[in-house]
Coordinates of N, CA and C in Angstrom, one line a residue:
M1 N -9.1 -27.7 -7.4 CA -9.9 -26.7 -6.7 C -10.5 -25.6 -7.7
C2 N -11.7 -25.3 -7.6 CA -12.3 -24.2 -8.2 C -11.9 -23.2 -7.4
S3 N -11.5 -21.9 -8.7 CA -10.8 -20.6 -8.4 C -12.1 -19.6 -8.4
Y4 N -13.0 -19.7 -9.0 CA -14.2 -19.2 -9.5 C -15.4 -19.9 -8.2
V5 N -16.2 -19.2 -7.5 CA -17.1 -19.5 -7.0 C -18.8 -19.2 -7.4
P6 N -19.3 -20.3 -8.2 CA -20.1 -19.8 -8.3 C -21.5 -19.8 -7.7
D7 N -22.9 -19.3 -8.0 CA -24.0 -19.7 -6.6 C -23.8 -20.6 -6.6
G8 N -24.1 -21.1 -4.9 CA -24.6 -22.3 -4.7 C -23.8 -23.2 -4.3
Y9 N -22.1 -22.6 -4.6 CA -21.1 -23.3 -4.7 C -21.1 -23.9 -3.1
T10 N -20.6 -24.9 -2.5 CA -20.3 -25.5 -1.4 C -18.6 -26.6 -1.6
R11 N -18.3 -26.0 -0.7 CA -16.7 -26.9 -0.1 C -16.9 -27.9 1.3
D12 N -16.2 -28.8 1.1 CA -16.1 -29.5 2.2 C -14.9 -28.8 2.8
G13 N -14.5 -29.0 4.2 CA -13.2 -28.4 4.8 C -13.4 -29.6 6.4
Y14 N -11.7 -29.4 6.7 CA -11.4 -29.9 7.7 C -10.1 -29.3 8.7
I15 N -10.3 -29.1 9.4 CA -9.2 -28.5 10.2 C -8.5 -29.6 11.5
A16 N -7.6 -29.9 11.4 CA -6.7 -31.0 12.2 C -7.0 -30.8 13.8
P17 N -7.0 -31.7 14.4 CA -6.5 -31.0 16.0 C -5.1 -30.3 15.9
S18 N -5.4 -29.4 17.0 CA -4.2 -28.5 17.3 C -3.5 -29.1 18.8
V19 N -2.2 -29.1 18.7 CA -2.0 -29.9 20.2 C -0.7 -28.2 20.4
H20 N -1.2 -27.7 21.7 CA 0.1 -26.9 21.9 C 1.8 -27.3 22.1
E21 N 2.6 -27.5 21.4 CA 3.8 -28.1 21.4 C 4.6 -27.9 22.4
A22 N 4.4 -26.8 23.5 CA 5.4 -27.0 24.7 C 4.9 -28.1 25.7
D23 N 3.4 -28.0 26.3 CA 3.4 -29.4 26.8 C 2.1 -30.7 26.3
A24 N 2.4 -30.2 25.0 CA 1.3 -31.2 24.2 C 0.0 -31.7 24.7
E25 N -0.4 -30.2 25.1 CA -1.8 -30.1 25.9 C -2.8 -29.7 24.2
S26 N -4.0 -30.4 24.1 CA -4.5 -30.5 23.2 C -5.1 -28.5 23.1
L27 N -5.3 -27.9 21.9 CA -5.7 -27.0 21.9 C -7.3 -27.0 21.6
H28 N -7.9 -27.9 20.5 CA -8.8 -28.4 20.2 C -8.9 -29.4 19.3
G29 N -10.0 -30.0 19.2 CA -10.5 -31.3 18.4 C -10.5 -31.3 17.0
E30 N -10.5 -32.1 16.2 CA -11.0 -32.0 14.6 C -12.1 -31.1 14.5
L31 N -12.1 -30.8 13.4 CA -13.9 -30.2 12.5 C -14.0 -30.3 11.1
D32 N -14.8 -31.4 10.9 CA -15.2 -31.4 9.7 C -16.7 -30.2 9.5
F33 N -16.4 -29.3 8.4 CA -17.4 -28.8 7.9 C -17.4 -28.6 6.4
T34 N -18.7 -27.9 6.0 CA -19.5 -28.0 4.8 C -19.5 -26.2 4.7
Y35 N -19.5 -25.4 3.8 CA -19.6 -24.0 3.8 C -19.3 -23.7 2.2
R36 N -20.0 -22.4 2.4 CA -19.9 -22.0 0.8 C -18.7 -20.5 1.0
P37 N -17.9 -20.9 -0.1 CA -16.5 -19.9 0.6 C -16.7 -18.3 0.1
A38 N -16.5 -17.6 0.6 CA -16.9 -16.2 0.4 C -16.1 -15.8 -1.2
T39 N -16.7 -14.9 -1.6 CA -16.7 -14.3 -2.5 C -15.7 -13.0 -2.4
R40 N -14.9 -12.6 -3.1 CA -14.1 -11.1 -3.0 C -14.9 -10.1 -2.3
L41 N -15.9 -10.0 -3.0 CA -16.9 -9.0 -2.2 C -17.5 -9.0 -0.9
D42 N -17.2 -10.2 -0.8 CA -17.8 -10.6 0.5 C -16.9 -10.3 1.4
V43 N -15.5 -10.6 1.2 CA -14.3 -10.4 2.0 C -14.3 -8.6 2.0
V44 N -14.6 -8.2 1.3 CA -14.3 -6.5 1.3 C -15.3 -6.0 2.4
K45 N -16.5 -6.3 2.3 CA -17.5 -5.9 2.8 C -17.6 -6.0 4.2
I46 N -17.0 -7.5 4.5 CA -16.9 -7.8 5.8 C -15.7 -7.1 6.6
D47 N -14.2 -6.9 5.8 CA -13.4 -6.1 6.3 C -14.1 -4.6 6.8
A48 N -14.5 -4.0 5.8 CA -15.2 -2.7 5.8 C -16.0 -2.6 7.4
E49 N -16.7 -3.7 7.1 CA -17.8 -3.5 8.4 C -16.9 -3.5 9.8
I50 N -16.1 -4.3 9.7 CA -15.4 -4.8 10.8 C -14.5 -3.0 11.5
R51 N -13.8 -2.9 10.2 CA -13.0 -1.4 10.4 C -13.8 -0.6 10.7
I52 N -14.9 -0.2 10.4 CA -15.9 1.2 11.4 C -16.7 0.5 12.4
A53 N -16.7 -0.8 13.0 CA -17.1 -1.7 14.3 C -16.0 -1.3 14.9
V54 N -14.8 -1.3 14.6 CA -13.7 -0.6 15.6 C -13.0 0.6 15.4
R55 N -13.4 1.3 15.0 CA -13.1 2.7 14.8 C -12.8 3.4 16.4
N56 N -14.1 2.9 17.1 CA -13.7 3.9 18.5 C -13.2 2.9 19.8
Q57 N -12.8 2.1 19.5 CA -12.4 1.1 20.4 C -11.4 1.4 21.6
D58 N -10.6 2.3 21.5 CA -9.9 3.1 22.2 C -10.7 3.4 23.3
F59 N -11.2 4.1 22.9 CA -12.6 4.6 23.7 C -14.0 3.9 24.3
D60 N -14.0 2.8 23.4 CA -15.5 1.9 23.4 C -15.2 0.6 23.5
P61 N -14.8 0.2 24.5 CA -14.0 -1.6 24.6 C -15.4 -2.7 23.8
L62 N -16.6 -2.0 24.0 CA -17.5 -2.9 23.2 C -17.4 -2.8 21.4
C63 N -16.8 -1.8 21.1 CA -16.4 -1.6 19.8 C -15.9 -3.4 19.2
A64 N -14.8 -3.2 20.0 CA -14.0 -4.6 19.6 C -15.0 -5.9 19.8
V65 N -16.1 -5.7 20.6 CA -16.7 -7.2 20.9 C -17.7 -7.3 19.5
R66 N -18.0 -5.9 19.1 CA -19.2 -5.9 18.2 C -18.4 -6.3 16.8
A67 N -17.3 -5.9 16.3 CA -16.6 -6.1 15.5 C -16.2 -7.7 15.4
E68 N -16.2 -8.5 16.4 CA -16.1 -10.1 16.8 C -17.2 -10.4 16.4
Q69 N -18.5 -10.1 16.8 CA -19.6 -10.4 16.8 C -19.6 -10.6 15.1
L70 N -19.5 -9.6 14.2 CA -19.8 -9.3 12.8 C -18.6 -10.7 12.2
A71 N -17.8 -11.0 12.7 CA -17.1 -11.8 12.3 C -17.6 -13.5 12.2
C72 N -18.5 -13.4 13.7 CA -18.9 -14.5 13.9 C -20.4 -15.2 13.1
K73 N -21.2 -13.9 13.2 CA -21.6 -13.9 12.2 C -21.5 -14.4 10.4
F74 N -20.3 -13.9 10.1 CA -20.2 -14.0 8.9 C -19.5 -15.4 8.4
V75 N -19.0 -15.9 9.7 CA -18.8 -17.5 9.7 C -20.0 -18.2 9.8
A76 N -21.1 -18.3 10.6 CA -21.8 -18.8 10.6 C -23.0 -18.8 9.2
D77 N -23.1 -17.7 8.7 CA -24.0 -17.4 7.8 C -23.6 -18.3 6.8
R78 N -22.2 -18.9 6.6 CA -21.5 -19.3 5.7 C -20.7 -20.4 5.9
V79 N -21.1 -21.4 7.4 CA -21.1 -22.8 7.0 C -22.3 -23.4 7.3
I80 N -22.8 -24.4 6.8 CA -23.7 -25.1 6.2 C -24.1 -26.2 7.5
A81 N -22.8 -26.9 7.7 CA -23.2 -27.8 8.9 C -21.6 -28.1 9.0
W82 N -21.5 -28.5 10.7 CA -20.3 -28.9 11.0 C -20.1 -30.1 12.1
S83 N -18.5 -30.8 12.6 CA -18.9 -31.6 13.3 C -18.7 -31.1 15.1
L84 N -18.9 -29.7 15.3 CA -18.4 -29.5 16.5 C -19.8 -30.0 17.7
R85 N -19.0 -30.3 18.9 CA -19.4 -30.9 19.6 C -19.0 -30.6 21.2
D86 N -20.1 -30.1 22.1 CA -19.8 -29.6 23.2 C -19.1 -30.5 23.9
Q87 N -18.9 -29.9 25.2 CA -18.0 -31.5 26.2 C -18.4 -32.2 26.8
G88 N -20.1 -32.2 26.5 CA -20.7 -33.9 26.4 C -20.9 -34.7 25.2
E89 N -20.3 -33.8 24.4 CA -19.9 -34.4 22.8 C -21.2 -34.6 22.5
S90 N -22.6 -33.5 22.4 CA -23.7 -33.2 21.9 C -23.4 -32.5 20.7
P91 N -24.0 -32.6 19.9 CA -23.8 -32.0 18.3 C -24.0 -30.5 18.7
V92 N -23.3 -29.6 18.4 CA -23.5 -27.6 18.7 C -23.8 -27.8 17.4
R93 N -25.0 -26.8 17.6 CA -26.2 -25.9 16.2 C -25.0 -24.6 15.7
V94 N -25.2 -25.0 14.4 CA -24.4 -23.8 13.8 C -25.0 -22.5 14.1
S95 N -24.4 -21.4 14.7 CA -25.0 -20.4 14.6 C -23.9 -19.4 15.2
A96 N -24.2 -18.1 15.2 CA -22.9 -17.1 15.6 C -22.7 -17.5 16.9
E97 N -23.8 -17.6 17.7 CA -23.9 -17.5 18.9 C -22.7 -18.9 19.7
A98 N -22.5 -19.6 18.8 CA -21.7 -21.1 18.6 C -20.0 -20.2 18.5
C99 N -20.3 -20.0 17.3 CA -19.0 -19.2 17.0 C -18.1 -18.2 17.5
E100 N -18.8 -17.6 18.9 CA -18.6 -16.8 19.8 C -17.8 -17.7 21.2
R101 N -18.1 -18.9 21.1 CA -17.9 -19.7 22.0 C -16.9 -20.6 21.5
M102 N -16.2 -20.7 20.4 CA -15.1 -21.9 19.8 C -14.1 -21.3 20.6
Q103 N -13.1 -22.4 20.7 CA -11.8 -22.2 21.1 C -11.0 -21.1 20.2
P104 N -10.7 -20.1 20.3 CA -10.3 -18.7 19.9 C -9.1 -19.0 18.7
F105 N -8.4 -20.0 18.4 CA -7.4 -20.9 17.7 C -8.1 -21.3 16.4
L106 N -9.3 -22.4 17.2 CA -10.1 -22.8 15.6 C -10.6 -22.0 15.3
F107 N -11.4 -20.5 15.9 CA -12.6 -20.1 14.9 C -11.3 -19.4 14.1
S108 N -10.3 -18.9 14.4 CA -9.5 -18.2 13.3 C -9.4 -18.8 12.5
R109 N -9.0 -20.6 12.5 CA -8.7 -21.0 11.2 C -10.1 -21.3 9.9
L110 N -10.9 -21.7 11.1 CA -12.0 -21.6 10.3 C -12.4 -20.2 9.8
Y111 N -12.6 -19.0 10.0 CA -12.6 -17.8 9.5 C -11.8 -17.9 8.4
N112 N -10.1 -17.8 8.5 CA -9.8 -17.7 7.2 C -10.0 -18.5 6.2
I113 N -10.4 -19.7 6.2 CA -10.5 -20.8 5.3 C -11.6 -20.5 4.8
I114 N -12.7 -20.1 5.2 CA -13.9 -19.2 4.7 C -13.6 -18.2 3.7
R115 N -12.8 -17.1 4.2 CA -12.2 -16.0 3.6 C -11.5 -16.8 2.1
G116 N -10.8 -17.7 2.5 CA -10.0 -18.0 1.3 C -8.1 -17.3 1.4
V117 N -8.4 -17.4 2.3 CA -6.7 -17.3 2.8 C -5.6 -18.4 3.2
Q118 N -6.5 -19.5 3.8 CA -5.7 -20.4 4.3 C -6.4 -21.5 3.7
A119 N -5.8 -22.8 3.5 CA -6.1 -23.9 3.3 C -6.7 -24.7 3.9
N120 N -7.6 -25.9 4.0 CA -7.8 -26.5 4.6 C -6.6 -27.5 5.2
D121 N -6.7 -28.7 6.5 CA -5.8 -29.0 6.6 C -6.0 -30.8 5.6
L122 N -4.7 -31.3 5.8 CA -5.2 -32.4 5.1 C -5.7 -33.6 5.8
R123 N -6.9 -34.4 5.6 CA -7.5 -35.3 6.1 C -6.1 -36.8 6.8
P124 N -6.4 -37.1 7.8 CA -5.9 -38.6 7.8 C -5.6 -39.7 7.1
N125 N -4.7 -40.1 6.9 CA -4.6 -41.0 5.1 C -4.7 -40.1 4.3
Q126 N -5.1 -39.1 4.0 CA -5.1 -38.7 2.7 C -4.0 -38.0 1.8
V127 N -3.9 -38.3 0.6 CA -2.8 -38.1 0.3 C -2.8 -36.8 -0.9
P128 N -1.5 -35.8 -0.6 CA -1.6 -34.3 -0.8 C -1.5 -34.4 -2.5
P129 N -2.3 -33.3 -2.9 CA -2.2 -32.9 -4.2 C -0.9 -33.1 -4.7
P130 N -1.0 -33.6 -6.4 CA 0.5 -33.3 -6.7 C 1.0 -31.8 -7.0
S131 N 2.6 -32.0 -6.7 CA 2.7 -30.4 -6.4 C 2.9 -30.1 -8.0
E132 N 2.9 -28.9 -8.2 CA 3.3 -28.1 -10.0 C 4.7 -28.9 -10.5
D133 N 6.1 -29.1 -9.3 CA 7.1 -30.0 -10.3 C 6.6 -30.8 -10.2
D134 N 5.7 -31.7 -9.8 CA 5.8 -33.3 -10.3 C 4.6 -33.3 -11.4
Q135 N 3.6 -32.2 -11.7 CA 3.0 -32.5 -12.3 C 3.6 -31.9 -13.8
L136 N 4.5 -31.3 -13.9 CA 5.3 -30.8 -15.2 C 6.5 -31.6 -15.7
K137 N 6.4 -32.9 -14.4 CA 7.5 -34.1 -14.8 C 6.8 -35.1 -15.6
N138 N 5.8 -35.0 -15.7 CA 5.0 -36.1 -16.4 C 4.7 -35.9 -18.3

């Protein structure tokens, strides 16, 4: 995994299907995606824009909506491709509007992976990378 984000760099991502443990109902299906990871400056900028957008949310509920739209645009601007499908299994085009309609937990995971604060899930049958302890044993 690269710790520096060079210009034009993309990564492949994966979010495993999520199941609600209480009743085993699926929250969302799996998502494969290719994205441009956010740089530190990208994260600082979007965080500031969202803080400004929500300043008056106690008096104007649309402030929170505008802040969420900023987050959706942030994601859509960085996702190159994804496997998101609608209920009829037709591909969904990457856009801020599509992000607004994503299952909330799935969007949150995608947002945090792009921001660099969460890791992708392991794909089925993927072997995890060796831990630091395993590497030190060799």
